[in-house]
Structure formats: C-alpha cells, structure tokens
Amino acid sequence: YCVWGPDYGCYETGWPSCCGSEDVKCPEERPGCEIVAANVTTEAPLVTTQNPPSLVGGDYCVWGPDNECYETGWPSCCG
C-alpha cells in the first residue's frame, strides 16, 4: 500500500505515516485512516486549489499500475 497512489482523503501526506519512514515498520495490512471528519453529516468538504503535496523521493513510477493506459502498468521510462 506504500506504493499505491495517494489517498489524501485518508492520510495527510497521501500515505500512512509509516510509509517512507526508516524508523517505523509498516504493518502487513494498511493502517486505518489518519484523517477523521469531526461530523461527517454536517461539515462541508474541504475545497482547495493547491496541488497535493508530493511524496519525498517519489514519482509516478512508484504509484500503483495503470494497466488501462500502459501495457506493463507503468510508462516504459520506469524500467
């Protein structure tokens, strides 16, 4: 799950906090969401015009595969 595409609705950085950390080992199953709405029934969704933060040291070659667009799931430049 650390190589899947980002989930900004669930994790502040798009990934669980253990991803990208050498100090913390990630569990086998993806951890629960870190972002929890205070009152889902009455709060409006957060609207932002900013781009989501990028994963330090990451690029689209570490995102989940897109088999509909690429024969191997990733662009050929990803190796």
mmCIF file as gemmi writes it, N, C-alpha and C atoms, coordinates in Angstrom:
data_model
loop_
_atom_site.group_PDB
_atom_site.id
_atom_site.type_symbol
_atom_site.label_atom_id
_atom_site.label_alt_id
_atom_site.label_comp_id
_atom_site.label_asym_id
_atom_site.label_entity_id
_atom_site.label_seq_id
_atom_site.pdbx_PDB_ins_code
_atom_site.Cartn_x
_atom_site.Cartn_y
_atom_site.Cartn_z
_atom_site.occupancy
_atom_site.B_iso_or_equiv
_atom_site.pdbx_formal_charge
_atom_site.auth_seq_id
_atom_site.auth_asym_id
_atom_site.pdbx_PDB_model_num
ATOM 1 N N . TYR Axp A 1 ? 0.812 -1.212 0 1 0 ? 1 A 1
ATOM 2 C CA . TYR Axp A 1 ? 0 0 0 1 0 ? 1 A 1
ATOM 3 C C . TYR Axp A 1 ? 0.847 1.264 0 1 0 ? 1 A 1
ATOM 4 N N . CYS Axp A 2 ? 2.128 1.158 0.348 1 0 ? 2 A 1
ATOM 5 C CA . CYS Axp A 2 ? 3.002 2.336 0.293 1 0 ? 2 A 1
ATOM 6 C C . CYS Axp A 2 ? 3.37 2.704 -1.141 1 0 ? 2 A 1
ATOM 7 N N . VAL Axp A 3 ? 3.138 1.795 -2.09 1 0 ? 3 A 1
ATOM 8 C CA . VAL Axp A 3 ? 3.432 2.087 -3.489 1 0 ? 3 A 1
ATOM 9 C C . VAL Axp A 3 ? 2.166 2.369 -4.287 1 0 ? 3 A 1
ATOM 10 N N . TRP Axp A 4 ? 1.008 2.315 -3.65 1 0 ? 4 A 1
ATOM 11 C CA . TRP Axp A 4 ? -0.249 2.648 -4.305 1 0 ? 4 A 1
ATOM 12 C C . TRP Axp A 4 ? -0.311 4.16 -4.509 1 0 ? 4 A 1
ATOM 13 N N . GLY Axp A 5 ? -1.247 4.598 -5.3 1 0 ? 5 A 1
ATOM 14 C CA . GLY Axp A 5 ? -1.474 6.025 -5.465 1 0 ? 5 A 1
ATOM 15 C C . GLY Axp A 5 ? -1.888 6.659 -4.139 1 0 ? 5 A 1
ATOM 16 N N . PRO Axp A 6 ? -1.688 7.966 -3.997 1 0 ? 6 A 1
ATOM 17 C CA . PRO Axp A 6 ? -2 8.644 -2.739 1 0 ? 6 A 1
ATOM 18 C C . PRO Axp A 6 ? -3.491 8.688 -2.438 1 0 ? 6 A 1
ATOM 19 N N . ASP Axp A 7 ? -3.826 8.7 -1.151 1 0 ? 7 A 1
ATOM 20 C CA . ASP Axp A 7 ? -5.205 8.813 -0.685 1 0 ? 7 A 1
ATOM 21 C C . ASP Axp A 7 ? -5.258 9.994 0.281 1 0 ? 7 A 1
ATOM 22 N N . TYR Axp A 8 ? -5.469 11.199 -0.285 1 0 ? 8 A 1
ATOM 23 C CA . TYR Axp A 8 ? -5.464 12.409 0.537 1 0 ? 8 A 1
ATOM 24 C C . TYR Axp A 8 ? -6.709 12.556 1.397 1 0 ? 8 A 1
ATOM 25 N N . GLY Axp A 9 ? -7.745 11.791 1.112 1 0 ? 9 A 1
ATOM 26 C CA . GLY Axp A 9 ? -8.94 11.824 1.946 1 0 ? 9 A 1
ATOM 27 C C . GLY Axp A 9 ? -8.765 11.019 3.22 1 0 ? 9 A 1
ATOM 28 N N . CYS Axp A 10 ? -7.72 10.206 3.27 1 0 ? 10 A 1
ATOM 29 C CA . CYS Axp A 10 ? -7.497 9.32 4.4 1 0 ? 10 A 1
ATOM 30 C C . CYS Axp A 10 ? -6.201 9.642 5.156 1 0 ? 10 A 1
ATOM 31 N N . TYR Axp A 11 ? -5.189 10.115 4.431 1 0 ? 11 A 1
ATOM 32 C CA . TYR Axp A 11 ? -3.867 10.368 5.031 1 0 ? 11 A 1
ATOM 33 C C . TYR Axp A 11 ? -3.389 11.764 4.632 1 0 ? 11 A 1
ATOM 34 N N . GLU Axp A 12 ? -2.852 12.516 5.594 1 0 ? 12 A 1
ATOM 35 C CA . GLU Axp A 12 ? -2.419 13.89 5.332 1 0 ? 12 A 1
ATOM 36 C C . GLU Axp A 12 ? -1.41 13.982 4.2 1 0 ? 12 A 1
ATOM 37 N N . THR Axp A 13 ? -0.464 13.043 4.135 1 0 ? 13 A 1
ATOM 38 C CA . THR Axp A 13 ? 0.547 13.064 3.082 1 0 ? 13 A 1
ATOM 39 C C . THR Axp A 13 ? 0.13 12.226 1.884 1 0 ? 13 A 1
ATOM 40 N N . GLY Axp A 14 ? -1.021 11.562 1.968 1 0 ? 14 A 1
ATOM 41 C CA . GLY Axp A 14 ? -1.477 10.675 0.902 1 0 ? 14 A 1
ATOM 42 C C . GLY Axp A 14 ? -1.209 9.212 1.209 1 0 ? 14 A 1
ATOM 43 N N . TRP Axp A 15 ? -0.308 8.955 2.143 1 0 ? 15 A 1
ATOM 44 C CA . TRP Axp A 15 ? 0.068 7.589 2.531 1 0 ? 15 A 1
ATOM 45 C C . TRP Axp A 15 ? 0.111 7.475 4.053 1 0 ? 15 A 1
ATOM 46 N N . PRO Axp A 16 ? -0.026 6.27 4.606 1 0 ? 16 A 1
ATOM 47 C CA . PRO Axp A 16 ? 0.11 6.089 6.055 1 0 ? 16 A 1
ATOM 48 C C . PRO Axp A 16 ? 1.469 6.619 6.532 1 0 ? 16 A 1
ATOM 49 N N . SER Axp A 17 ? 1.531 7.083 7.757 1 0 ? 17 A 1
ATOM 50 C CA . SER Axp A 17 ? 2.75 7.707 8.274 1 0 ? 17 A 1
ATOM 51 C C . SER Axp A 17 ? 3.945 6.761 8.29 1 0 ? 17 A 1
ATOM 52 N N . CYS Axp A 18 ? 3.713 5.463 8.312 1 0 ? 18 A 1
ATOM 53 C CA . CYS Axp A 18 ? 4.833 4.523 8.322 1 0 ? 18 A 1
ATOM 54 C C . CYS Axp A 18 ? 5.529 4.445 6.957 1 0 ? 18 A 1
ATOM 55 N N . CYS Axp A 19 ? 4.821 4.822 5.902 1 0 ? 19 A 1
ATOM 56 C CA . CYS Axp A 19 ? 5.41 4.769 4.557 1 0 ? 19 A 1
ATOM 57 C C . CYS Axp A 19 ? 6.491 5.842 4.418 1 0 ? 19 A 1
ATOM 58 N N . GLY Axp A 20 ? 7.624 5.461 3.953 1 0 ? 20 A 1
ATOM 59 C CA . GLY Axp A 20 ? 8.727 6.397 3.773 1 0 ? 20 A 1
ATOM 60 C C . GLY Axp A 20 ? 9.525 6.634 5.03 1 0 ? 20 A 1
ATOM 61 N N . SER Axp A 21 ? 9.206 5.96 6.116 1 0 ? 21 A 1
ATOM 62 C CA . SER Axp A 21 ? 9.942 6.113 7.366 1 0 ? 21 A 1
ATOM 63 C C . SER Axp A 21 ? 10.827 4.898 7.594 1 0 ? 21 A 1
ATOM 64 N N . GLU Axp A 22 ? 12.095 5.153 7.864 1 0 ? 22 A 1
ATOM 65 C CA . GLU Axp A 22 ? 13.007 4.05 8.161 1 0 ? 22 A 1
ATOM 66 C C . GLU Axp A 22 ? 12.931 3.657 9.637 1 0 ? 22 A 1
ATOM 67 N N . ASP Axp A 23 ? 12.307 4.521 10.455 1 0 ? 23 A 1
ATOM 68 C CA . ASP Axp A 23 ? 12.22 4.271 11.891 1 0 ? 23 A 1
ATOM 69 C C . ASP Axp A 23 ? 11.028 3.4 12.276 1 0 ? 23 A 1
ATOM 70 N N . VAL Axp A 24 ? 9.998 3.384 11.432 1 0 ? 24 A 1
ATOM 71 C CA . VAL Axp A 24 ? 8.769 2.666 11.744 1 0 ? 24 A 1
ATOM 72 C C . VAL Axp A 24 ? 8.505 1.624 10.665 1 0 ? 24 A 1
ATOM 73 N N . LYS Axp A 25 ? 8.251 0.392 11.082 1 0 ? 25 A 1
ATOM 74 C CA . LYS Axp A 25 ? 7.917 -0.67 10.133 1 0 ? 25 A 1
ATOM 75 C C . LYS Axp A 25 ? 6.404 -0.686 9.935 1 0 ? 25 A 1
ATOM 76 N N . CYS Axp A 26 ? 5.99 -0.737 8.673 1 0 ? 26 A 1
ATOM 77 C CA . CYS Axp A 26 ? 4.554 -0.759 8.373 1 0 ? 26 A 1
ATOM 78 C C . CYS Axp A 26 ? 3.969 -2.138 8.644 1 0 ? 26 A 1
ATOM 79 N N . PRO Axp A 27 ? 2.73 -2.183 9.125 1 0 ? 27 A 1
ATOM 80 C CA . PRO Axp A 27 ? 2.063 -3.472 9.333 1 0 ? 27 A 1
ATOM 81 C C . PRO Axp A 27 ? 1.725 -4.115 7.982 1 0 ? 27 A 1
ATOM 82 N N . GLU Axp A 28 ? 1.42 -5.398 7.998 1 0 ? 28 A 1
ATOM 83 C CA . GLU Axp A 28 ? 1.073 -6.105 6.761 1 0 ? 28 A 1
ATOM 84 C C . GLU Axp A 28 ? -0.152 -5.499 6.095 1 0 ? 28 A 1
ATOM 85 N N . GLU Axp A 29 ? -1.183 -5.187 6.884 1 0 ? 29 A 1
ATOM 86 C CA . GLU Axp A 29 ? -2.399 -4.585 6.345 1 0 ? 29 A 1
ATOM 87 C C . GLU Axp A 29 ? -2.333 -3.069 6.472 1 0 ? 29 A 1
ATOM 88 N N . ARG Axp A 30 ? -2.904 -2.389 5.51 1 0 ? 30 A 1
ATOM 89 C CA . ARG Axp A 30 ? -2.892 -0.926 5.501 1 0 ? 30 A 1
ATOM 90 C C . ARG Axp A 30 ? -3.548 -0.381 6.767 1 0 ? 30 A 1
ATOM 91 N N . PRO Axp A 31 ? -2.875 0.56 7.45 1 0 ? 31 A 1
ATOM 92 C CA . PRO Axp A 31 ? -3.453 1.157 8.66 1 0 ? 31 A 1
ATOM 93 C C . PRO Axp A 31 ? -4.731 1.931 8.335 1 0 ? 31 A 1
ATOM 94 N N . GLY Axp A 32 ? -5.565 2.112 9.348 1 0 ? 32 A 1
ATOM 95 C CA . GLY Axp A 32 ? -6.792 2.884 9.179 1 0 ? 32 A 1
ATOM 96 C C . GLY Axp A 32 ? -6.488 4.328 8.861 1 0 ? 32 A 1
ATOM 97 N N . CYS Axp A 33 ? -7.509 5.049 8.441 1 0 ? 33 A 1
ATOM 98 C CA . CYS Axp A 33 ? -7.348 6.447 8.058 1 0 ? 33 A 1
ATOM 99 C C . CYS Axp A 33 ? -6.836 7.287 9.218 1 0 ? 33 A 1
ATOM 100 N N . GLU Axp A 34 ? -5.961 8.244 8.882 1 0 ? 34 A 1
ATOM 101 C CA . GLU Axp A 34 ? -5.452 9.181 9.876 1 0 ? 34 A 1
ATOM 102 C C . GLU Axp A 34 ? -6.337 10.414 9.947 1 0 ? 34 A 1
ATOM 103 N N . ILE Axp A 35 ? -7.05 10.701 8.864 1 0 ? 35 A 1
ATOM 104 C CA . ILE Axp A 35 ? -7.939 11.864 8.807 1 0 ? 35 A 1
ATOM 105 C C . ILE Axp A 35 ? -9.355 11.382 9.105 1 0 ? 35 A 1
ATOM 106 N N . VAL Axp A 36 ? -9.944 11.935 10.137 1 0 ? 36 A 1
ATOM 107 C CA . VAL Axp A 36 ? -11.309 11.567 10.513 1 0 ? 36 A 1
ATOM 108 C C . VAL Axp A 36 ? -12.106 12.848 10.64 1 0 ? 36 A 1
ATOM 109 N N . ALA Axp A 37 ? -13.205 12.944 9.901 1 0 ? 37 A 1
ATOM 110 C CA . ALA Axp A 37 ? -14.052 14.128 9.963 1 0 ? 37 A 1
ATOM 111 C C . ALA Axp A 37 ? -14.741 14.198 11.317 1 0 ? 37 A 1
ATOM 112 N N . ALA Axp A 38 ? -14.848 15.405 11.868 1 0 ? 38 A 1
ATOM 113 C CA . ALA Axp A 38 ? -15.472 15.592 13.175 1 0 ? 38 A 1
ATOM 114 C C . ALA Axp A 38 ? -16.957 15.253 13.121 1 0 ? 38 A 1
ATOM 115 N N . ASN Axp A 39 ? -17.636 15.691 12.082 1 0 ? 39 A 1
ATOM 116 C CA . ASN Axp A 39 ? -19.056 15.412 11.949 1 0 ? 39 A 1
ATOM 117 C C . ASN Axp A 39 ? -19.365 15.281 10.46 1 0 ? 39 A 1
ATOM 118 N N . VAL Axp A 40 ? -19.344 14.094 9.975 1 0 ? 40 A 1
ATOM 119 C CA . VAL Axp A 40 ? -19.48 13.826 8.544 1 0 ? 40 A 1
ATOM 120 C C . VAL Axp A 40 ? -20.816 14.303 7.993 1 0 ? 40 A 1
ATOM 121 N N . THR Axp A 41 ? -21.864 14.308 8.803 1 0 ? 41 A 1
ATOM 122 C CA . THR Axp A 41 ? -23.197 14.645 8.287 1 0 ? 41 A 1
ATOM 123 C C . THR Axp A 41 ? -23.419 16.144 8.118 1 0 ? 41 A 1
ATOM 124 N N . THR Axp A 42 ? -22.66 17.007 8.818 1 0 ? 42 A 1
ATOM 125 C CA . THR Axp A 42 ? -22.937 18.437 8.74 1 0 ? 42 A 1
ATOM 126 C C . THR Axp A 42 ? -21.799 19.269 8.175 1 0 ? 42 A 1
ATOM 127 N N . GLU Axp A 43 ? -20.61 18.743 8.076 1 0 ? 43 A 1
ATOM 128 C CA . GLU Axp A 43 ? -19.497 19.542 7.589 1 0 ? 43 A 1
ATOM 129 C C . GLU Axp A 43 ? -19.375 19.452 6.076 1 0 ? 43 A 1
ATOM 130 N N . ALA Axp A 44 ? -19.124 20.604 5.446 1 0 ? 44 A 1
ATOM 131 C CA . ALA Axp A 44 ? -18.901 20.631 4.004 1 0 ? 44 A 1
ATOM 132 C C . ALA Axp A 44 ? -17.49 20.12 3.721 1 0 ? 44 A 1
ATOM 133 N N . PRO Axp A 45 ? -17.281 19.544 2.548 1 0 ? 45 A 1
ATOM 134 C CA . PRO Axp A 45 ? -15.94 19.068 2.215 1 0 ? 45 A 1
ATOM 135 C C . PRO Axp A 45 ? -14.962 20.227 2.073 1 0 ? 45 A 1
ATOM 136 N N . LEU Axp A 46 ? -13.722 19.995 2.393 1 0 ? 46 A 1
ATOM 137 C CA . LEU Axp A 46 ? -12.658 20.977 2.274 1 0 ? 46 A 1
ATOM 138 C C . LEU Axp A 46 ? -12.376 21.197 0.793 1 0 ? 46 A 1
ATOM 139 N N . VAL Axp A 47 ? -12.388 22.456 0.374 1 0 ? 47 A 1
ATOM 140 C CA . VAL Axp A 47 ? -12.111 22.789 -1.017 1 0 ? 47 A 1
ATOM 141 C C . VAL Axp A 47 ? -10.76 23.474 -1.055 1 0 ? 47 A 1
ATOM 142 N N . THR Axp A 48 ? -9.889 23.004 -1.92 1 0 ? 48 A 1
ATOM 143 C CA . THR Axp A 48 ? -8.564 23.594 -2.02 1 0 ? 48 A 1
ATOM 144 C C . THR Axp A 48 ? -8.18 23.738 -3.479 1 0 ? 48 A 1
ATOM 145 N N . THR Axp A 49 ? -7.417 24.771 -3.767 1 0 ? 49 A 1
ATOM 146 C CA . THR Axp A 49 ? -6.914 24.955 -5.129 1 0 ? 49 A 1
ATOM 147 C C . THR Axp A 49 ? -5.448 24.589 -5.205 1 0 ? 49 A 1
ATOM 148 N N . GLN Axp A 50 ? -4.864 24.211 -4.08 1 0 ? 50 A 1
ATOM 149 C CA . GLN Axp A 50 ? -3.458 23.841 -4.055 1 0 ? 50 A 1
ATOM 150 C C . GLN Axp A 50 ? -3.278 22.421 -4.556 1 0 ? 50 A 1
ATOM 151 N N . ASN Axp A 51 ? -2.125 22.168 -5.138 1 0 ? 51 A 1
ATOM 152 C CA . ASN Axp A 51 ? -1.79 20.814 -5.543 1 0 ? 51 A 1
ATOM 153 C C . ASN Axp A 51 ? -1.484 19.991 -4.304 1 0 ? 51 A 1
ATOM 154 N N . PRO Axp A 52 ? -1.811 18.701 -4.295 1 0 ? 52 A 1
ATOM 155 C CA . PRO Axp A 52 ? -1.468 17.877 -3.139 1 0 ? 52 A 1
ATOM 156 C C . PRO Axp A 52 ? 0.045 17.812 -2.971 1 0 ? 52 A 1
ATOM 157 N N . PRO Axp A 53 ? 0.534 17.67 -1.739 1 0 ? 53 A 1
ATOM 158 C CA . PRO Axp A 53 ? 1.979 17.614 -1.527 1 0 ? 53 A 1
ATOM 159 C C . PRO Axp A 53 ? 2.565 16.383 -2.214 1 0 ? 53 A 1
ATOM 160 N N . SER Axp A 54 ? 3.761 16.537 -2.709 1 0 ? 54 A 1
ATOM 161 C CA . SER Axp A 54 ? 4.384 15.394 -3.374 1 0 ? 54 A 1
ATOM 162 C C . SER Axp A 54 ? 5.11 14.518 -2.364 1 0 ? 54 A 1
ATOM 163 N N . LEU Axp A 55 ? 5.203 13.255 -2.694 1 0 ? 55 A 1
ATOM 164 C CA . LEU Axp A 55 ? 5.881 12.289 -1.852 1 0 ? 55 A 1
ATOM 165 C C . LEU Axp A 55 ? 7.373 12.498 -2.01 1 0 ? 55 A 1
ATOM 166 N N . VAL Axp A 56 ? 8.08 12.749 -0.92 1 0 ? 56 A 1
ATOM 167 C CA . VAL Axp A 56 ? 9.511 12.989 -0.975 1 0 ? 56 A 1
ATOM 168 C C . VAL Axp A 56 ? 10.194 11.763 -1.558 1 0 ? 56 A 1
ATOM 169 N N . GLY Axp A 57 ? 10.976 11.977 -2.607 1 0 ? 57 A 1
ATOM 170 C CA . GLY Axp A 57 ? 11.693 10.88 -3.244 1 0 ? 57 A 1
ATOM 171 C C . GLY Axp A 57 ? 10.813 10.02 -4.133 1 0 ? 57 A 1
ATOM 172 N N . GLY Axp A 58 ? 9.553 10.361 -4.291 1 0 ? 58 A 1
ATOM 173 C CA . GLY Axp A 58 ? 8.656 9.531 -5.082 1 0 ? 58 A 1
ATOM 174 C C . GLY Axp A 58 ? 8.337 10.16 -6.421 1 0 ? 58 A 1
ATOM 175 N N . ASP Axp A 59 ? 7.909 9.36 -7.339 1 0 ? 59 A 1
ATOM 176 C CA . ASP Axp A 59 ? 7.417 9.841 -8.613 1 0 ? 59 A 1
ATOM 177 C C . ASP Axp A 59 ? 6.369 8.857 -9.113 1 0 ? 59 A 1
ATOM 178 N N . TYR Axp A 60 ? 5.848 9.094 -10.298 1 0 ? 60 A 1
ATOM 179 C CA . TYR Axp A 60 ? 4.77 8.232 -10.786 1 0 ? 60 A 1
ATOM 180 C C . TYR Axp A 60 ? 5.21 6.8 -11.022 1 0 ? 60 A 1
ATOM 181 N N . CYS Axp A 61 ? 6.501 6.538 -11.042 1 0 ? 61 A 1
ATOM 182 C CA . CYS Axp A 61 ? 6.983 5.164 -11.218 1 0 ? 61 A 1
ATOM 183 C C . CYS Axp A 61 ? 6.748 4.315 -9.969 1 0 ? 61 A 1
ATOM 184 N N . VAL Axp A 62 ? 6.447 4.949 -8.831 1 0 ? 62 A 1
ATOM 185 C CA . VAL Axp A 62 ? 6.165 4.191 -7.612 1 0 ? 62 A 1
ATOM 186 C C . VAL Axp A 62 ? 4.673 4.132 -7.315 1 0 ? 62 A 1
ATOM 187 N N . TRP Axp A 63 ? 3.855 4.774 -8.158 1 0 ? 63 A 1
ATOM 188 C CA . TRP Axp A 63 ? 2.406 4.708 -7.981 1 0 ? 63 A 1
ATOM 189 C C . TRP Axp A 63 ? 1.899 3.351 -8.41 1 0 ? 63 A 1
ATOM 190 N N . GLY Axp A 64 ? 0.686 3.045 -8.058 1 0 ? 64 A 1
ATOM 191 C CA . GLY Axp A 64 ? 0.069 1.797 -8.484 1 0 ? 64 A 1
ATOM 192 C C . GLY Axp A 64 ? -0.005 1.717 -10.001 1 0 ? 64 A 1
ATOM 193 N N . PRO Axp A 65 ? -0.045 0.52 -10.554 1 0 ? 65 A 1
ATOM 194 C CA . PRO Axp A 65 ? -0.045 0.366 -12.01 1 0 ? 65 A 1
ATOM 195 C C . PRO Axp A 65 ? -1.342 0.869 -12.659 1 0 ? 65 A 1
ATOM 196 N N . ASP Axp A 66 ? -1.219 1.333 -13.893 1 0 ? 66 A 1
ATOM 197 C CA . ASP Axp A 66 ? -2.366 1.746 -14.696 1 0 ? 66 A 1
ATOM 198 C C . ASP Axp A 66 ? -2.37 0.869 -15.946 1 0 ? 66 A 1
ATOM 199 N N . ASN Axp A 67 ? -2.983 -0.309 -15.817 1 0 ? 67 A 1
ATOM 200 C CA . ASN Axp A 67 ? -2.966 -1.278 -16.907 1 0 ? 67 A 1
ATOM 201 C C . ASN Axp A 67 ? -3.85 -0.883 -18.075 1 0 ? 67 A 1
ATOM 202 N N . GLU Axp A 68 ? -4.741 0.083 -17.879 1 0 ? 68 A 1
ATOM 203 C CA . GLU Axp A 68 ? -5.579 0.543 -18.983 1 0 ? 68 A 1
ATOM 204 C C . GLU Axp A 68 ? -4.805 1.48 -19.906 1 0 ? 68 A 1
ATOM 205 N N . CYS Axp A 69 ? -3.769 2.099 -19.377 1 0 ? 69 A 1
ATOM 206 C CA . CYS Axp A 69 ? -3.016 3.077 -20.153 1 0 ? 69 A 1
ATOM 207 C C . CYS Axp A 69 ? -1.669 2.519 -20.633 1 0 ? 69 A 1
ATOM 208 N N . TYR Axp A 70 ? -1.032 1.675 -19.825 1 0 ? 70 A 1
ATOM 209 C CA . TYR Axp A 70 ? 0.295 1.164 -20.145 1 0 ? 70 A 1
ATOM 210 C C . TYR Axp A 70 ? 0.289 -0.367 -20.175 1 0 ? 70 A 1
ATOM 211 N N . GLU Axp A 71 ? 0.959 -0.932 -21.137 1 0 ? 71 A 1
ATOM 212 C CA . GLU Axp A 71 ? 0.977 -2.384 -21.316 1 0 ? 71 A 1
ATOM 213 C C . GLU Axp A 71 ? 1.501 -3.099 -20.064 1 0 ? 71 A 1
ATOM 214 N N . THR Axp A 72 ? 2.555 -2.554 -19.44 1 0 ? 72 A 1
ATOM 215 C CA . THR Axp A 72 ? 3.107 -3.183 -18.241 1 0 ? 72 A 1
ATOM 216 C C . THR Axp A 72 ? 2.543 -2.585 -16.952 1 0 ? 72 A 1
ATOM 217 N N . GLY Axp A 73 ? 1.702 -1.561 -17.082 1 0 ? 73 A 1
ATOM 218 C CA . GLY Axp A 73 ? 1.151 -0.883 -15.919 1 0 ? 73 A 1
ATOM 219 C C . GLY Axp A 73 ? 1.811 0.449 -15.641 1 0 ? 73 A 1
ATOM 220 N N . TRP Axp A 74 ? 3.029 0.655 -16.182 1 0 ? 74 A 1
ATOM 221 C CA . TRP Axp A 74 ? 3.791 1.88 -15.974 1 0 ? 74 A 1
ATOM 222 C C . TRP Axp A 74 ? 4.394 2.325 -17.302 1 0 ? 74 A 1
ATOM 223 N N . PRO Axp A 75 ? 4.726 3.617 -17.427 1 0 ? 75 A 1
ATOM 224 C CA . PRO Axp A 75 ? 5.409 4.088 -18.632 1 0 ? 75 A 1
ATOM 225 C C . PRO Axp A 75 ? 6.743 3.355 -18.816 1 0 ? 75 A 1
ATOM 226 N N . SER Axp A 76 ? 7.194 3.243 -20.056 1 0 ? 76 A 1
ATOM 227 C CA . SER Axp A 76 ? 8.431 2.499 -20.344 1 0 ? 76 A 1
ATOM 228 C C . SER Axp A 76 ? 9.655 3.098 -19.665 1 0 ? 76 A 1
ATOM 229 N N . CYS Axp A 77 ? 9.628 4.394 -19.379 1 0 ? 77 A 1
ATOM 230 C CA . CYS Axp A 77 ? 10.778 5.02 -18.722 1 0 ? 77 A 1
ATOM 231 C C . CYS Axp A 77 ? 10.944 4.567 -17.28 1 0 ? 77 A 1
ATOM 232 N N . CYS Axp A 78 ? 9.933 3.902 -16.708 1 0 ? 78 A 1
ATOM 233 C CA . CYS Axp A 78 ? 10.022 3.435 -15.324 1 0 ? 78 A 1
ATOM 234 C C . CYS Axp A 78 ? 10.838 2.15 -15.197 1 0 ? 78 A 1
ATOM 235 N N . GLY Axp A 79 ? 11.175 1.549 -16.295 1 0 ? 79 A 1
ATOM 236 C CA . GLY Axp A 79 ? 12.032 0.354 -16.247 1 0 ? 79 A 1
ATOM 237 C C . GLY Axp A 79 ? 11.267 -0.858 -16.081 1 0 ? 79 A 1
